[in-house]
Tab-separated table of C-alpha atoms in Angstrom:
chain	number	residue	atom	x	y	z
I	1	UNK	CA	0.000	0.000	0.000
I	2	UNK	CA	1.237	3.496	-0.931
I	3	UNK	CA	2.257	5.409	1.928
I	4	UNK	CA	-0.601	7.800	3.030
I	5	UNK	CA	0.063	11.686	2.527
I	6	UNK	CA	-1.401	13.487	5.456
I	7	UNK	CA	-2.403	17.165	5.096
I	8	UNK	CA	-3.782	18.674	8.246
I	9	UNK	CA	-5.983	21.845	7.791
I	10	UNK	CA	-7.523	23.548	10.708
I	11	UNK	CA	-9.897	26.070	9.619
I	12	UNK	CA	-11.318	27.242	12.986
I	13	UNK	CA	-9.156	28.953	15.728
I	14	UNK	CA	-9.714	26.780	19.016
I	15	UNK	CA	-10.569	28.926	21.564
I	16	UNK	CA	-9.028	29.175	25.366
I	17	UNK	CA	-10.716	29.219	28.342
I	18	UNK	CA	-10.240	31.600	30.381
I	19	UNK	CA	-8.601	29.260	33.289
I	20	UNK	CA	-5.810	27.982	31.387
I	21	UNK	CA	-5.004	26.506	28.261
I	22	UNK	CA	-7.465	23.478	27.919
I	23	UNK	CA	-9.118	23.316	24.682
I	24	UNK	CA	-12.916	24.210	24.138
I	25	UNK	CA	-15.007	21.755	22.923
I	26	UNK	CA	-15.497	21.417	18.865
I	27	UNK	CA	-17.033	19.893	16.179
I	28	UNK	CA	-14.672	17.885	14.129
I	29	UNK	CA	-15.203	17.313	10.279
I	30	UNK	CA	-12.808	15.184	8.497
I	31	UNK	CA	-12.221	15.925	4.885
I	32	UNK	CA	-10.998	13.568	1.954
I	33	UNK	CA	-9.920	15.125	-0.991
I	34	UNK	CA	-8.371	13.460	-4.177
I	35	UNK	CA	-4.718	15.111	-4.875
I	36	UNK	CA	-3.216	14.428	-8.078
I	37	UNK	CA	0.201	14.667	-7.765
I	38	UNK	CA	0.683	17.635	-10.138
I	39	UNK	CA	2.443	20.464	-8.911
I	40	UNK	CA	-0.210	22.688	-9.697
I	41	UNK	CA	-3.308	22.132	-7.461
I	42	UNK	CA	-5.955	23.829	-9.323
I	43	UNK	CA	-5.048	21.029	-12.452
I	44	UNK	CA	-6.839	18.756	-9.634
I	45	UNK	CA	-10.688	19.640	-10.051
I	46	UNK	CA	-11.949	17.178	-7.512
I	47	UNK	CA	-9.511	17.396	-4.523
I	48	UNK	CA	-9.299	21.513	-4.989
I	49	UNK	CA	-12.714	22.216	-5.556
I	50	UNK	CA	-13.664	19.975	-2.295
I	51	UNK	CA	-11.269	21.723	-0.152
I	52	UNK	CA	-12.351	25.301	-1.503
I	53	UNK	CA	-15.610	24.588	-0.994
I	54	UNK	CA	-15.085	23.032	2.578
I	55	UNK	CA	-12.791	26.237	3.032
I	56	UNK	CA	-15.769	28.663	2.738
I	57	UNK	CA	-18.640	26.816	4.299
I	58	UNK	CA	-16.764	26.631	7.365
I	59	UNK	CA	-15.281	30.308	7.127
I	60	UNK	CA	-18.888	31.407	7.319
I	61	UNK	CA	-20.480	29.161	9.604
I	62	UNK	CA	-17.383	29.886	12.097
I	63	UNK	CA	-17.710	33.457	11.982
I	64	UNK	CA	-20.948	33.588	12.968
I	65	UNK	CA	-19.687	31.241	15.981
I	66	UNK	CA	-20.162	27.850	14.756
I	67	UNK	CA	-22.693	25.725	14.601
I	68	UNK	CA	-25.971	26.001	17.876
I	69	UNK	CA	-25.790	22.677	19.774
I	70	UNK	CA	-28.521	23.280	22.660
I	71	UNK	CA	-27.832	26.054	24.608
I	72	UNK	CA	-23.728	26.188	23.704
I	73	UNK	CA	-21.957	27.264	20.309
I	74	UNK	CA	-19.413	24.965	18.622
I	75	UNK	CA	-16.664	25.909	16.185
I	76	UNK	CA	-16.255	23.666	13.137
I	77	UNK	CA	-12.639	22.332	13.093
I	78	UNK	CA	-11.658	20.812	9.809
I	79	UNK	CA	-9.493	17.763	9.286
I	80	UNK	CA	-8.038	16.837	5.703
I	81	UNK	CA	-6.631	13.824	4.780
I	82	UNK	CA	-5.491	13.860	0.526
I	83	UNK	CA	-5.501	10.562	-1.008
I	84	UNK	CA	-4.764	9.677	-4.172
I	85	UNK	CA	-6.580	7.182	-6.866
I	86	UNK	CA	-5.939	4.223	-4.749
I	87	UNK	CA	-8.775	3.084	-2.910
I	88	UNK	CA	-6.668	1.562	0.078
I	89	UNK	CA	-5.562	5.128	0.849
I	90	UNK	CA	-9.237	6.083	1.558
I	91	UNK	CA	-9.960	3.204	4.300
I	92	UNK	CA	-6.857	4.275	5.448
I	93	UNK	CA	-7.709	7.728	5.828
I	94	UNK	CA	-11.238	7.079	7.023
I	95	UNK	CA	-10.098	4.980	9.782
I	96	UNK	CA	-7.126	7.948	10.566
I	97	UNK	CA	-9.787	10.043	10.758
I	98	UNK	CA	-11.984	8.396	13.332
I	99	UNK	CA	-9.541	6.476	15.230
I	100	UNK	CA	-6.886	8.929	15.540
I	101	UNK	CA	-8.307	12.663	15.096
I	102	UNK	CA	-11.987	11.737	16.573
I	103	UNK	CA	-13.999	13.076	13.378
I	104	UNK	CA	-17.969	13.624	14.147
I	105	UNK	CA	-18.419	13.084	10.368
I	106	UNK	CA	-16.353	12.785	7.167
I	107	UNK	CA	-16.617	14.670	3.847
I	108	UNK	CA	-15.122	13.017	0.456
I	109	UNK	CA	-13.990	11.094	-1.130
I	110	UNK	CA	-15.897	12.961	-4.086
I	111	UNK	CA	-15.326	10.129	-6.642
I	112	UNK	CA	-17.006	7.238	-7.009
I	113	UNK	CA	-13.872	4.429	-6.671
I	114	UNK	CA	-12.614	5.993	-3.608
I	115	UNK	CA	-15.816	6.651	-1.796
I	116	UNK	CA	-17.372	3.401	-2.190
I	117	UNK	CA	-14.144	2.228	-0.796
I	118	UNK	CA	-13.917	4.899	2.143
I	119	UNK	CA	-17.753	4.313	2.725
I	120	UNK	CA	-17.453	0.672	3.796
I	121	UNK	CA	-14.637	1.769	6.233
I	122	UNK	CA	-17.016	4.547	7.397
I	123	UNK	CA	-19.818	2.347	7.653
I	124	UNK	CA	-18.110	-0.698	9.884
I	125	UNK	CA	-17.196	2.660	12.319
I	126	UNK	CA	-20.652	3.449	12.215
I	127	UNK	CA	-19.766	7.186	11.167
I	128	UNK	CA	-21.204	9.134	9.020
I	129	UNK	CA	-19.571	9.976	5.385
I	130	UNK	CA	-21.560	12.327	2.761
I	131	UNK	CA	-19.656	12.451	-0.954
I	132	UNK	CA	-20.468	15.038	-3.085
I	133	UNK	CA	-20.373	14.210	-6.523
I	134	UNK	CA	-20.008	9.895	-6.594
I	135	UNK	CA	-22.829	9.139	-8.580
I	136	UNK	CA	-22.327	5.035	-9.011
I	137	UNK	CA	-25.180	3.126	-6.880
I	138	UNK	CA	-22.800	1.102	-4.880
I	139	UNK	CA	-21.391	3.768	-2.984
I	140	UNK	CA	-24.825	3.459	-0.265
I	141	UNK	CA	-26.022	0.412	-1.400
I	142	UNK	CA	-26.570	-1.535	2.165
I	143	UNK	CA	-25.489	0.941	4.120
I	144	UNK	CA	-27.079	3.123	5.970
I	145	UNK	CA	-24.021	5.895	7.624
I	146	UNK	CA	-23.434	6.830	3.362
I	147	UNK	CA	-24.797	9.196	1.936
I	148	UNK	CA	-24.323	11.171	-1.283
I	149	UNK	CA	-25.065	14.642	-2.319
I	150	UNK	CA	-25.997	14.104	-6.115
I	151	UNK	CA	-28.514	11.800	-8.106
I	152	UNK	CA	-27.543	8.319	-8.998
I	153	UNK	CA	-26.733	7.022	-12.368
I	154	UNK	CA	-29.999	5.647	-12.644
I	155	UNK	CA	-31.803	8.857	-12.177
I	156	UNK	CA	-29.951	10.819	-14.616
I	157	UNK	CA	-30.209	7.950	-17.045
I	158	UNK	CA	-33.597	7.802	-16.448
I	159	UNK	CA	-33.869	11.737	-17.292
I	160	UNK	CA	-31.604	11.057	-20.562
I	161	UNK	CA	-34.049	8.774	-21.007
I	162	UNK	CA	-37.008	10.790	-20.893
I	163	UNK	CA	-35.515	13.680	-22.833
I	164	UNK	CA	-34.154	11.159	-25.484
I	165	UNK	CA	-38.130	9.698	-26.342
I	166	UNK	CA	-39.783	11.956	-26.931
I	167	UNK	CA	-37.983	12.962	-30.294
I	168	UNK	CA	-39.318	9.448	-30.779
I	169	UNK	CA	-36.108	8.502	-33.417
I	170	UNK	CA	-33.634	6.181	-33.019
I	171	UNK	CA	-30.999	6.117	-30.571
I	172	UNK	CA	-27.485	4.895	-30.455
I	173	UNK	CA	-24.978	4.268	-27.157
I	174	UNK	CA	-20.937	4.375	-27.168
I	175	UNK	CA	-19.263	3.780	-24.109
I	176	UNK	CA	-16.138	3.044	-22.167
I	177	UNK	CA	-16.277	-0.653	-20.984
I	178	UNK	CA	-12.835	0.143	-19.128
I	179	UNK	CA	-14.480	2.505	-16.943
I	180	UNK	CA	-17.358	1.461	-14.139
I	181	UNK	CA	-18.966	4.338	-14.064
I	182	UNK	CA	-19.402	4.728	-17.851
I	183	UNK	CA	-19.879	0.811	-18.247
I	184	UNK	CA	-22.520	1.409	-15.486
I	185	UNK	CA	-24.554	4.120	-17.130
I	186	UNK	CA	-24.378	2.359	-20.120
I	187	UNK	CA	-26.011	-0.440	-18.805
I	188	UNK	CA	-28.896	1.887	-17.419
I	189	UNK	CA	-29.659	3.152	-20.348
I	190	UNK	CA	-30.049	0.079	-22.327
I	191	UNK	CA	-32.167	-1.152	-19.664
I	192	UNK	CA	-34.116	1.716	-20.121
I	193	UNK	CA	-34.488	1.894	-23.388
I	194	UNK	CA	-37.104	0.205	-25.946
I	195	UNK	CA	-35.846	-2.356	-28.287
I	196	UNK	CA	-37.267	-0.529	-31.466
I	197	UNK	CA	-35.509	2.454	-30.261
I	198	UNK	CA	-31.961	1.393	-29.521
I	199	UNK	CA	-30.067	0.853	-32.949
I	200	UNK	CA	-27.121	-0.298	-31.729
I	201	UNK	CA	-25.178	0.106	-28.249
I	202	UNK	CA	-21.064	0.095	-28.761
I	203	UNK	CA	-18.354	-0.781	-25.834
I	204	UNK	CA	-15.094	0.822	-26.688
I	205	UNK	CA	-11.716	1.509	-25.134
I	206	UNK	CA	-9.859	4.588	-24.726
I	207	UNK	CA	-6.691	2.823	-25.435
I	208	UNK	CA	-7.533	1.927	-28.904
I	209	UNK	CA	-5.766	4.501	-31.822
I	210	UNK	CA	-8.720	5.104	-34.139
I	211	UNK	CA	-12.574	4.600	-32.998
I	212	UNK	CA	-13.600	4.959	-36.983
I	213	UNK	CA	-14.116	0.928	-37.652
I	214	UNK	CA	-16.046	0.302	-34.327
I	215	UNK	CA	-18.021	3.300	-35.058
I	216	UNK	CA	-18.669	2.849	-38.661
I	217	UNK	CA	-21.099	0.270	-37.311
I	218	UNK	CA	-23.726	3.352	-36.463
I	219	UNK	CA	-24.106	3.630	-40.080
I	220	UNK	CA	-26.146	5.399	-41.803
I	221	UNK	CA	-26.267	7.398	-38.979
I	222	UNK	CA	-29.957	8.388	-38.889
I	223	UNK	CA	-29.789	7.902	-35.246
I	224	UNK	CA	-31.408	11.544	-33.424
I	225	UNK	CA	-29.225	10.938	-30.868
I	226	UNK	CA	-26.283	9.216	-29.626
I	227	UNK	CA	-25.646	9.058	-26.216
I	228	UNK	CA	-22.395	8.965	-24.557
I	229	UNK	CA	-22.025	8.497	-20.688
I	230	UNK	CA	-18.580	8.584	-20.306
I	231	UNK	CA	-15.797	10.958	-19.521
I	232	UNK	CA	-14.652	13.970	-21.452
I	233	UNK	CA	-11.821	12.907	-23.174
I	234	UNK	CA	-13.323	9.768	-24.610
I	235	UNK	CA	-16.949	11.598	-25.293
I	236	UNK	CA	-14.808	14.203	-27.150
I	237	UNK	CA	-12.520	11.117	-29.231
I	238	UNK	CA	-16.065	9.335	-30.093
I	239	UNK	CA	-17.726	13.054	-31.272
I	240	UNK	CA	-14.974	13.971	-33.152
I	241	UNK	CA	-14.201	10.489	-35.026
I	242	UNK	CA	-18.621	10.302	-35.585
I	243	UNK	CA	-18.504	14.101	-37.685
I	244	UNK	CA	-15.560	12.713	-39.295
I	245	UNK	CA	-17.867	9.696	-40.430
I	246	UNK	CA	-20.967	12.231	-41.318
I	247	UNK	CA	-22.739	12.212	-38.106
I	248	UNK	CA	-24.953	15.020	-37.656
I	249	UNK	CA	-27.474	14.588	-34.492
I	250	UNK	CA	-27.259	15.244	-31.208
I	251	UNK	CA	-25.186	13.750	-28.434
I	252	UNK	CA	-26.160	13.299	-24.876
I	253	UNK	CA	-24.069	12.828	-22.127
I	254	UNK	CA	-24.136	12.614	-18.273
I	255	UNK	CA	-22.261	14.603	-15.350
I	256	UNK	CA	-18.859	12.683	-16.496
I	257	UNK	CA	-19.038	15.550	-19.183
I	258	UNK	CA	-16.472	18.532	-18.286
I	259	UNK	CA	-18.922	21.285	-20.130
I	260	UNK	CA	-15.721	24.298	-19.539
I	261	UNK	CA	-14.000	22.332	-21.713
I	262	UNK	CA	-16.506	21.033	-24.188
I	263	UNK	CA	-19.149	23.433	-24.565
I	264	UNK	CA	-16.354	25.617	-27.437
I	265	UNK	CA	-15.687	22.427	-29.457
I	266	UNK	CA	-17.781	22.218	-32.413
I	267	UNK	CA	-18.356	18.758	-32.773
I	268	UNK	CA	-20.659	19.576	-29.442
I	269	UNK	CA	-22.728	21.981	-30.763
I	270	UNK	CA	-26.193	21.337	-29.805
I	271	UNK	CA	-25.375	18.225	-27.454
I	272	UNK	CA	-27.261	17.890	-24.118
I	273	UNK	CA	-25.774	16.536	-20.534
I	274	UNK	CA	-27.185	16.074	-17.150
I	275	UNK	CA	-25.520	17.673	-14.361
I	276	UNK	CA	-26.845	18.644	-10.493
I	277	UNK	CA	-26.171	21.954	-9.985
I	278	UNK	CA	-24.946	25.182	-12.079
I	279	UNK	CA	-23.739	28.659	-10.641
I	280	UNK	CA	-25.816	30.438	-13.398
I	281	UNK	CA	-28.731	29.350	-11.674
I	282	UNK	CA	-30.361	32.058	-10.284
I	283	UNK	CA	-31.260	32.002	-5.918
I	284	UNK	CA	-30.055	34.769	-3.272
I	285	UNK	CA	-28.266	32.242	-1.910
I	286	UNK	CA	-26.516	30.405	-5.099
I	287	UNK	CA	-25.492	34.500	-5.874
I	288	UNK	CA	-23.979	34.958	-3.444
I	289	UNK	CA	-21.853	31.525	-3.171
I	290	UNK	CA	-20.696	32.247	-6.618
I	291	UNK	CA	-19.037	35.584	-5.865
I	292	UNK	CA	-17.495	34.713	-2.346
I	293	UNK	CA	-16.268	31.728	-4.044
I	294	UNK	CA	-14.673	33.428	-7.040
I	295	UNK	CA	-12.488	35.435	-4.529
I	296	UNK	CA	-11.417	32.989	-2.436
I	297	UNK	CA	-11.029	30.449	-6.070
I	298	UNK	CA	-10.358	32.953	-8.864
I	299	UNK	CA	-13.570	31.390	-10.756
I	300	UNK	CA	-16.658	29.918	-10.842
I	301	UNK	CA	-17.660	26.960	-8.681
I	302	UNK	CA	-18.404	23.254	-10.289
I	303	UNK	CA	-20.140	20.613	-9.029
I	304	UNK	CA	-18.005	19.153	-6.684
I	305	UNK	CA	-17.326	22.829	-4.496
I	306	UNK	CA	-20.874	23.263	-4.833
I	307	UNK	CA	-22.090	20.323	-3.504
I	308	UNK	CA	-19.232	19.874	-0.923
I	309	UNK	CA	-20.292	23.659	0.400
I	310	UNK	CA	-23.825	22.317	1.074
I	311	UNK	CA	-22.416	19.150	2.424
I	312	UNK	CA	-20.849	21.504	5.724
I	313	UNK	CA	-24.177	23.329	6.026
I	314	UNK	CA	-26.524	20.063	6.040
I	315	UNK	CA	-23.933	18.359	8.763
I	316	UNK	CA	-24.204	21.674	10.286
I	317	UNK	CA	-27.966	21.800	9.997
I	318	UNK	CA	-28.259	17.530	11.301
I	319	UNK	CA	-25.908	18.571	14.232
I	320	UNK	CA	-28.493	20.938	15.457
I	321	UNK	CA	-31.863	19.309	15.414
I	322	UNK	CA	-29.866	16.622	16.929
I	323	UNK	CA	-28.498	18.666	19.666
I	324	UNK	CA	-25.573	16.708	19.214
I	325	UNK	CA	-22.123	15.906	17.378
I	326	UNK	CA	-22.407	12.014	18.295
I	327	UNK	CA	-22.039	10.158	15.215
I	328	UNK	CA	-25.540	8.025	15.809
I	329	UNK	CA	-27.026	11.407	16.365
I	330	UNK	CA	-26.204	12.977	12.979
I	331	UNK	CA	-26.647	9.906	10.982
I	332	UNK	CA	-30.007	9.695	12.177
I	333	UNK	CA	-30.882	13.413	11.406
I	334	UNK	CA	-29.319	13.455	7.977
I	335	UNK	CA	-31.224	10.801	7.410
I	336	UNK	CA	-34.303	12.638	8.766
I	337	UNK	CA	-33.664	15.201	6.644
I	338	UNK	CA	-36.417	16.444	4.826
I	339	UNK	CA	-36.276	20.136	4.174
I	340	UNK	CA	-32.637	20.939	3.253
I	341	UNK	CA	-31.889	24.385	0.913
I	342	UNK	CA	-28.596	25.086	-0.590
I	343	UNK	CA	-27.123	26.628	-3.493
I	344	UNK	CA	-27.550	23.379	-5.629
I	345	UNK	CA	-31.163	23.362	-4.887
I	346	UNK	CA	-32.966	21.788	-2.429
I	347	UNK	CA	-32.660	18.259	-1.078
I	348	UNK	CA	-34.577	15.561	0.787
I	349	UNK	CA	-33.348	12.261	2.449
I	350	UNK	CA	-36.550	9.894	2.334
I	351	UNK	CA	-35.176	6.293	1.592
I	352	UNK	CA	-31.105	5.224	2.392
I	353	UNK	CA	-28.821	7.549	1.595
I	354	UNK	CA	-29.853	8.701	-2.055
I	355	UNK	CA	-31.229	11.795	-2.177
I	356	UNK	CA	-33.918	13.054	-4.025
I	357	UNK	CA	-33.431	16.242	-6.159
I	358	UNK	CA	-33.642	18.004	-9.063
I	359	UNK	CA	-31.315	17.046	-12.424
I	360	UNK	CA	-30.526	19.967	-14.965
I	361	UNK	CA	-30.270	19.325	-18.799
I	362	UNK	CA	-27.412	21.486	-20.098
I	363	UNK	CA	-27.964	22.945	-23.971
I	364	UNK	CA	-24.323	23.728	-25.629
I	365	UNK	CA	-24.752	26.569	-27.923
I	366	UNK	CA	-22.279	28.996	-29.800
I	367	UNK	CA	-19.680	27.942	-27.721
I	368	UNK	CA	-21.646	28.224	-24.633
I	369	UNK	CA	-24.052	26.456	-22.621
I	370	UNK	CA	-27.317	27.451	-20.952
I	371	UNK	CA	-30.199	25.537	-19.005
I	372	UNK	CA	-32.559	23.974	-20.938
I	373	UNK	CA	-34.153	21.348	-18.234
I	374	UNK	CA	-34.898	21.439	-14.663
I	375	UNK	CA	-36.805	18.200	-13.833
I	376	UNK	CA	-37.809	18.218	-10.319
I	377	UNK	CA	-38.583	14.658	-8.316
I	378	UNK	CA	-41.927	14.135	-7.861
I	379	UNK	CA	-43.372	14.917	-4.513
């Protein structure tokens, strides 16, 4: 096992009592962030994202006094812990975190291969862990101390789904069997989709030089849309090879999509993707996230700070209808919860730790992208 790489952030001054030195008490987050190890840490979307967004939650929160727990005041005190792509490193972190620095609750890992990994640890230590953006199923599946902040794969397949039929053409799927999470939507949609619709459904490989063969099986490409739930750089390889072949619909994608970087290629003009949250959408409180976070970031937020920033203020909101910081306490009220606003929109725990919430349909346009789709869970 890789040696784990500890980074210890405290983002809360501890304050001294007036008697001597001993230290108030606190409540303790522990944070897991993915680091690559690139030397500049903004090239690291997931790991510096989560810790900006962690980083401004808890400024705010703290400087109002921290979080109301009965009749005293507790600051948040933040512990990180960066791992890198190896799953081992997050058990080993999650059980760092509780064993060692006493963590209420843990934050991260934001992808889907280290949290499902960190979320078994997490569950065993009966201790609550909330990722922000890992969409695949298995991250909660049978547990019951996970919980995520985003849909699952099968909602957001579901909505590409929905969107997809009722253009009522023919459809078409490329994927990346190499990667579970685009293997696993994949497999959604198909389930999902009717017989006559689906033309033809095509596993490929990143790896392999030239797509054109595999693809030249969509021909005559009538197909209205193609859908591919995968990440950007293969989405962009399968686009690109398909208008080289004479494509000309639409392409769908899921959250895997990175729409900074795709929305000025041409080949993407038009295309659709689902995603959970976007800072152009317009609430006093998404405002003003978006411009505290572009000083303390230098841009806009994604996803994963997003959703990481309302992470802090839902543990912040379980701790105090619990009245507590005991892990049992906040696992039961986050899973209690039930009326949850944040700048991603608002959020409702009624069944595990999945919860139920709104997915947006992005529309890329003239280099650009807007919202074309809110579709809100049914009450």
């Amino acid at each position: 096992m890789k040696k784990l790489k500890l980074i210890l952030g405290i983002l809360s001054v501890s304050i001294i009592s007036s008697c001597g030195s001993r230290i108030a008490p606190e409540f303790r987050i522990g944070v897991i962030s993915y680091v690559l190890p690139q030397e500049n840490p903004q090239s690291d979307t997931e790991g510096w994202s989560t810790d900006k967004g962690v980083e401004l939650a808890v400024r705010e929160i703290n400087a109002l006094g921290g979080v109301k727990i009965g009749r005293k005041t507790l600051p948040i005190r933040v512990v990180h812990r960066a791992i890198d792509e190896v799953p081992e490193e997050a058990v080993s972190a999650v059980l760092d975190l509780v064993n060692r620095e006493k963590v209420s609750v843990i934050l991260g890992p934001a992808m889907s291969s280290q949290a499902i990994a960190a979320g078994a640890a997490a569950e065993a230590a009966k201790v609550p862990l909330i990722s922000s953006v890992s969409s695949n199923p298995a991250t909660t599946a049978g547990r019951s101390y996970v919980f995520r902040m985003c849909f699952t794969d099968l909602v957001q397949a579901k909505a590409l789904i929905g969107f997809a039929s009722q253009g009522g053409g023919p459809l078409g799927i490329v994927y990346d069997e190499s990667d579970p999470y685009s293997a696993g939507l994949a497999g959604y949609l198909k389930e999902g989709i009717a017989d006559s619709t689906l033309l033809k459904i095509i596993p490929l490989t990143e790896d392999i030089p030239d797509f054109s063969q595999a693809l030249s099986a969509l021909s005559p490409y009538r197909q209205d849309y193609i859908l591919i739930p995968a990440a950007s750089s293969f989405s962009i390889k399968v686009a690109a090879t398909l208008r080289s072949l004479g494509y000309r619909g639409v392409y769908l994608g899921a959250d895997g999509w990175d729409r900074e970087q795709q929305k000025a290629l041409p080949d993407f003009e038009g295309a659709l993707m689902t995603t959970t949250y976007v800072s152009r959408i317009e609430s006093q409180k998404n405002n003003a996230f978006v411009k505290a976070y572009r000083e303390i970031a230098g841009k806009d937020p994604g996803d994963t700070a997003a959703l990481t920033y309302d992470s802090v203020y839902l543990v912040a909101q379980a701790a105090r209808i619990a009245g507590s910081v005991d892990s049992r306490a906040l696992r039961d009220a986050i899973a209690g919860m039930r009326d949850f606003t944040g700048v991603s929109g608002d959020i409702r725990f009624t069944s595990g730790g999945d919860p139920e919430r709104s997915v947006i349909l992005l529309s890329f346009s003239g280099g650009d992208y807007r919202v074309a789709f809110e579709l809100k869970p049914a009450q």
